[in-house]
Coordinates of C-alpha atoms and ligand atoms in Angstrom, one line a residue:
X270 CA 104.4 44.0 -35.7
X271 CA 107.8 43.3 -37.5
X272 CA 108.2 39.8 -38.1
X273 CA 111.3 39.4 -36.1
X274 CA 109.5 40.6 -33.1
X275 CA 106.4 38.4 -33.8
X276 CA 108.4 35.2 -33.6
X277 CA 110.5 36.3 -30.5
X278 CA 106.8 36.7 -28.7
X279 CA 105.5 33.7 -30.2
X280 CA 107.8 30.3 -30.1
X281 CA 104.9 28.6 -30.3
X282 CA 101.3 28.5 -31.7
X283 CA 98.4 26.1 -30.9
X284 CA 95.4 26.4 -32.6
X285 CA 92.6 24.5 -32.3
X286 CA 91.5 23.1 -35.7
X287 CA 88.6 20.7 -34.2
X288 CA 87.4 20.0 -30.4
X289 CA 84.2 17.9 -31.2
X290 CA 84.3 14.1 -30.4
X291 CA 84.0 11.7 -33.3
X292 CA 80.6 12.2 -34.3
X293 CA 81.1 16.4 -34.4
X294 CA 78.9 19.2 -33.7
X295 CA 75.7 19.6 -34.5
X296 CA 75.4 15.8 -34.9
X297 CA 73.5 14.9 -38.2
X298 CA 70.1 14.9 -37.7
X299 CA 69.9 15.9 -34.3
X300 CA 67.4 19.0 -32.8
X301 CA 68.6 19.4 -29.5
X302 CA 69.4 22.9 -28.4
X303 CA 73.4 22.7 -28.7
X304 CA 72.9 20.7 -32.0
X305 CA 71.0 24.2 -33.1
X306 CA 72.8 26.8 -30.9
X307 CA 73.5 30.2 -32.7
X308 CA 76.8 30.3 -31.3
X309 CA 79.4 29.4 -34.0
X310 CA 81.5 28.3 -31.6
X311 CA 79.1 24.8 -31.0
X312 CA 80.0 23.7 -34.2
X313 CA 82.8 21.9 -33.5
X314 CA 84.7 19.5 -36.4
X315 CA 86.8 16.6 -35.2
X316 CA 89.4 17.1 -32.3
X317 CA 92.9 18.0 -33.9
X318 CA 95.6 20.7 -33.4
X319 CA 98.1 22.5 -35.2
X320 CA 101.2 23.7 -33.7
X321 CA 103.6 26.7 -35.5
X322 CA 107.1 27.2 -34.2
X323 CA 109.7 29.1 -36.0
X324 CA 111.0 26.3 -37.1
X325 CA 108.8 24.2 -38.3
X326 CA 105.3 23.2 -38.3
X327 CA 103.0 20.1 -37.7
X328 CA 99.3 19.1 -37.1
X329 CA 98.3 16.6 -34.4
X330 CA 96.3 13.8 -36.1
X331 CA 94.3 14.1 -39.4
X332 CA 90.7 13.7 -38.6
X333 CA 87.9 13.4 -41.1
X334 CA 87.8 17.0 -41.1
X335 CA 91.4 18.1 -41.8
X336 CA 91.0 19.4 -45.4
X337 CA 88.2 21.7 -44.2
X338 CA 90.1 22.2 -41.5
X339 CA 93.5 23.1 -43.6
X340 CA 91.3 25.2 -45.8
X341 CA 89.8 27.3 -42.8
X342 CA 92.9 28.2 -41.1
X343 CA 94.7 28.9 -44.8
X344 CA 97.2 26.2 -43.6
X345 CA 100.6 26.4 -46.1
X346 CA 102.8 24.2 -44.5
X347 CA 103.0 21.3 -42.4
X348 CA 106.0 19.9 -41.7
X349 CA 105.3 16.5 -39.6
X350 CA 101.9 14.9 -38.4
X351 CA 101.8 13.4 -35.0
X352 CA 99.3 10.8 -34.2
X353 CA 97.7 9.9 -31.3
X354 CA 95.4 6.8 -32.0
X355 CA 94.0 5.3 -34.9
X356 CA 90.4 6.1 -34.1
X357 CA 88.8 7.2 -37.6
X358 CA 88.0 10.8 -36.0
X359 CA 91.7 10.8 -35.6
X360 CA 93.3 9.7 -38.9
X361 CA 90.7 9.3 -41.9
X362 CA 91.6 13.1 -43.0
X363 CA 95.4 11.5 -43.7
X364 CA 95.4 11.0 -47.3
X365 CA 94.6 15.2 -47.6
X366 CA 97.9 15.6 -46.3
X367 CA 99.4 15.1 -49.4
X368 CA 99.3 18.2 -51.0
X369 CA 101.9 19.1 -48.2
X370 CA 103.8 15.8 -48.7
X371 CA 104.1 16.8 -52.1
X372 CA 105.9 19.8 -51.7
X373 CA 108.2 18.9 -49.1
X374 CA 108.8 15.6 -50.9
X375 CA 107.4 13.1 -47.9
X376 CA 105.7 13.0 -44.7
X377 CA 107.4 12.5 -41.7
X378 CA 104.5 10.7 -39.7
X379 CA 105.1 10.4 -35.9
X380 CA 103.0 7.2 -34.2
X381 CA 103.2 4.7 -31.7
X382 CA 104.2 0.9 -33.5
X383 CA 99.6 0.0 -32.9
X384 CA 99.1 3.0 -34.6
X385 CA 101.5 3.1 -37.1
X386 CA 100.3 -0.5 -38.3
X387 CA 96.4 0.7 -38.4
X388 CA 97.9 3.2 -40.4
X389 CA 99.7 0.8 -43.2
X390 CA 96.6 -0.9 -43.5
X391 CA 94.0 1.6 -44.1
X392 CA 96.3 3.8 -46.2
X393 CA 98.5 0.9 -47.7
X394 CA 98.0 3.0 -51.3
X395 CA 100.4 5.4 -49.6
X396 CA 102.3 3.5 -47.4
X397 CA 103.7 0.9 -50.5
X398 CA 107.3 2.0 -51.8
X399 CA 106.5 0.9 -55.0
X400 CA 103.8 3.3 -55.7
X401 CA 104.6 5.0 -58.8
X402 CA 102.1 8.1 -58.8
X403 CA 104.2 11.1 -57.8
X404 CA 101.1 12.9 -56.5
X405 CA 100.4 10.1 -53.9
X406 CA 101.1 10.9 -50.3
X407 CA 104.4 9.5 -49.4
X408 CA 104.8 8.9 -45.5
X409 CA 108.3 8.7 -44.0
X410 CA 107.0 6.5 -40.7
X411 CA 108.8 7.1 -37.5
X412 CA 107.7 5.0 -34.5
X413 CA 107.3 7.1 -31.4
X414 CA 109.1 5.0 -28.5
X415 CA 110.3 7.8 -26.3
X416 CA 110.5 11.3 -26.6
X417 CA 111.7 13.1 -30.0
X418 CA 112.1 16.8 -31.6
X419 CA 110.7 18.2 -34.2
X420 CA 112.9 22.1 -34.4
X421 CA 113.4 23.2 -31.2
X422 CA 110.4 21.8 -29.6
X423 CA 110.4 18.6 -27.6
X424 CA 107.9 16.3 -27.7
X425 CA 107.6 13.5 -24.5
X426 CA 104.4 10.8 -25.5
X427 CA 101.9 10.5 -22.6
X428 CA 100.5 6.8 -22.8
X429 CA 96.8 7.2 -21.3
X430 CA 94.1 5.0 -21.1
X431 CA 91.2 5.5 -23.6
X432 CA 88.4 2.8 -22.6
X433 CA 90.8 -0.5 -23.5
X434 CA 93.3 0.7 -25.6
X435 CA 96.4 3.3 -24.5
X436 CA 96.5 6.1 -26.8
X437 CA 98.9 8.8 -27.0
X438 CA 98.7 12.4 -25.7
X439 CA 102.2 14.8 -26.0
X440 CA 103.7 17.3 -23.8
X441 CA 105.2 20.2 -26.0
X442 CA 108.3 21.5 -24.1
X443 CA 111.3 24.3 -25.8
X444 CA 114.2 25.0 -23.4
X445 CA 113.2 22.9 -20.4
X446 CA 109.9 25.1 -20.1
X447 CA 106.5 22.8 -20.7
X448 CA 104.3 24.5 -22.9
X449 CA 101.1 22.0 -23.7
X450 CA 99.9 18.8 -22.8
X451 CA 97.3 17.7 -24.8
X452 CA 95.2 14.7 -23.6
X453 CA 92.4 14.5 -26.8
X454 CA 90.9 11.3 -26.0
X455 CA 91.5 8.8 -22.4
X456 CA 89.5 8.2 -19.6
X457 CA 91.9 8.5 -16.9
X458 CA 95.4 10.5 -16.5
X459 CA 97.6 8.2 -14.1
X460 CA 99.5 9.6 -11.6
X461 CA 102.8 9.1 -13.3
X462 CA 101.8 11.2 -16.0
X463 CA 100.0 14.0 -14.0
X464 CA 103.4 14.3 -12.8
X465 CA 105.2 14.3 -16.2
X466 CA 103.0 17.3 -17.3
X467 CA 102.1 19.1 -13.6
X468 CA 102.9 22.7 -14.0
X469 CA 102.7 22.3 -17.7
X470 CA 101.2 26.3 -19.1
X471 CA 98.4 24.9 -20.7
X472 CA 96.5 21.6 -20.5
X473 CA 94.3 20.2 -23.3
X474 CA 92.5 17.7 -22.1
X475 CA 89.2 15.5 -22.6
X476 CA 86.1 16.2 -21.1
X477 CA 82.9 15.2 -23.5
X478 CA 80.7 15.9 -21.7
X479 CA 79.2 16.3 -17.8
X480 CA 78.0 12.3 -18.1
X481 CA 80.5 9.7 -17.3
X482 CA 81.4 7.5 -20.6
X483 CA 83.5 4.3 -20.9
X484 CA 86.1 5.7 -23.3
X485 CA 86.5 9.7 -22.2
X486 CA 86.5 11.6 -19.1
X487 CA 83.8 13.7 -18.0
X488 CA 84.0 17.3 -17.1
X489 CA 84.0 16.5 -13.7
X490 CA 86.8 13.8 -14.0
X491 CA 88.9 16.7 -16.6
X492 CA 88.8 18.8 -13.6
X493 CA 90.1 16.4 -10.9
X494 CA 92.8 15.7 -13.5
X495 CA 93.5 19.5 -13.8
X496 CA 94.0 19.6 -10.1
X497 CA 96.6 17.3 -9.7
X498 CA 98.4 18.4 -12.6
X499 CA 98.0 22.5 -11.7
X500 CA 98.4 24.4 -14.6
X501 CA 98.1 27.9 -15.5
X502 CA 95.6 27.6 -18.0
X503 CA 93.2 24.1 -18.8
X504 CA 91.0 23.8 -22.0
X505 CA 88.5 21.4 -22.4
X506 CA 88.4 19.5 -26.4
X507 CA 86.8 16.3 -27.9
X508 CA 83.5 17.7 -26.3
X509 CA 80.3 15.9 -27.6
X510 CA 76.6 17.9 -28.0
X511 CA 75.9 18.0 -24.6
X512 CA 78.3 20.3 -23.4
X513 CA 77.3 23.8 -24.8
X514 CA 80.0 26.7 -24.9
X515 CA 77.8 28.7 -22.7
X516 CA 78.6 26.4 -20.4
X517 CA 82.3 27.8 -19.6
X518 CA 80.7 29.8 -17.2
X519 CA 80.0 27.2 -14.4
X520 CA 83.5 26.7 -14.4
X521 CA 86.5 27.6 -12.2
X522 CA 88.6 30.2 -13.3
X523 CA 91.5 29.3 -15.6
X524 CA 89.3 26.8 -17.1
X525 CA 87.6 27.3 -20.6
X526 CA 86.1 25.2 -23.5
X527 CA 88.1 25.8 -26.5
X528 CA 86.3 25.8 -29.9
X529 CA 87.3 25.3 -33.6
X530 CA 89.8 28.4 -34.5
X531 CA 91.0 29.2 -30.9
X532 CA 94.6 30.1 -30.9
X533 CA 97.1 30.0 -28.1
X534 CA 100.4 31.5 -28.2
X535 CA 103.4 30.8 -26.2
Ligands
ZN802 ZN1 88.6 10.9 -30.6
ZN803 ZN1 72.5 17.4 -30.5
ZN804 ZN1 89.5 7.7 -29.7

């Protein structure tokens, strides 16, 4: 396909680099039957996303996973990194980021002000102005207050509840036409922001597992979200060991369980 046309049918690429909660898939040590499936697609590294437009590219948070993550998908360029929440499965992959901060010659790093200060303090090697080793990661912090662009993309934050703390989530929009929310980690979606997102092409949302938990929603909860906010496509992430990917087919149609590699193109 000629590039030209490639880009005109594709403004905008998601693909999955993790969807496993914070301990992953198989969790270590464990013999249960999803732990052990034969199906690649339970192996699931922490929950993260990257997102290619034509004009630039970025990766939704930098879990413990990202360099395995960068080297699976052959990942060249990454223009920004947006952060949800400072949870390690979320951010402990940051300092592998440098080898694209290098090259452009910082980081623009996208976080709420909580999150932006966890940051400074786990990564303050980085973070100091006076560090004089070129090869170091060098973050450009901007604190996300409101909605902001990266390209051609606009991206509106989505405070949610995630157990006690409110954590981020982003709506992806380009010329007034919402392209992704992406909910990784609460444990309810207000009204107010069902609204914000409702008709949105795809969802991403939570759902670890069929269980209720204090800090995620459940898959029955992820679907009562996905009804109020109707839209055309929903795909479950952050999912623990017991949900396998066989179990997709229980639910309703237009509802899937993403896995690690998935892409979705806009
Ligand atoms: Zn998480
Ligand atoms: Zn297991
Ligand atoms: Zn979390």
């Amino acid at each position: 396909m000629p590039t030209q046309l490639q880009s005109l049918n594709s403004e905008l690429t998601v693909t999955f680099l993790g969807t496993g909660t914070s301990q992953g898939v198989p969790m270590i040590g464990c013999d249960c039957n999803v732990c052990q499936s034969p199906d690649p697609r339970d192996n699931r590294l922490r929950s993260s996303i990257y997102i290619e437009t034509p004009e630039c590219s970025w990766v939704v948070d930098t879990g413990t996973d990202f360099r395995t993550q960068a080297l699976r998908e052959n990942i060249r360029e990454v223009d920004a990194v947006v952060f949800t929440h400072s949870h390690t499965d979320h951010i402990m992959g940051f300092d592998d980021l440098r080898r694209f901060s290098h090259a452009r010659g910082s980081m623009p790093v996208y976080a709420s002000a909580e999150t932006m200060r966890d940051l400074e303090r786990v990564f303050q090697f980085a973070f100091k102005t006076s560090n004089p080793v070129p090869y170091y990661l060098k973050p450009e912090p901007h604190i996300v207050d409101g909605p902001f662009k990266l390209g051609g993309t606009l991206i509106t934050p989505l405070p949610v509840p995630h157990g006690n703390s409110i954590v981020n989530g982003y709506l992806f929009s380009r010329a007034d036409r919402k392209l992704v929310a992406y909910l990784s980690d609460c444990s309810t979606v207000p009204d107010a922001i069902a609204e914000l997102i409702s008709g949105v092409k795809v969802l991403i949302i939570d759902a670890l597992r069929d269980k209720p938990h204090p800090t995620h929603l459940s898959v029955g909860q992820a679907l009562e979200v996905a009804s109020r906010v109707r839209p055309e496509e929903t795909y479950f992430t952050h999912i623990c060991h017991d949900l396998p990917q066989s179990a997709e087919s229980r639910l309703p149609a237009g509802v899937h369980i993403a896995y690690d590699g998935l892409k979705l193109r806009f």
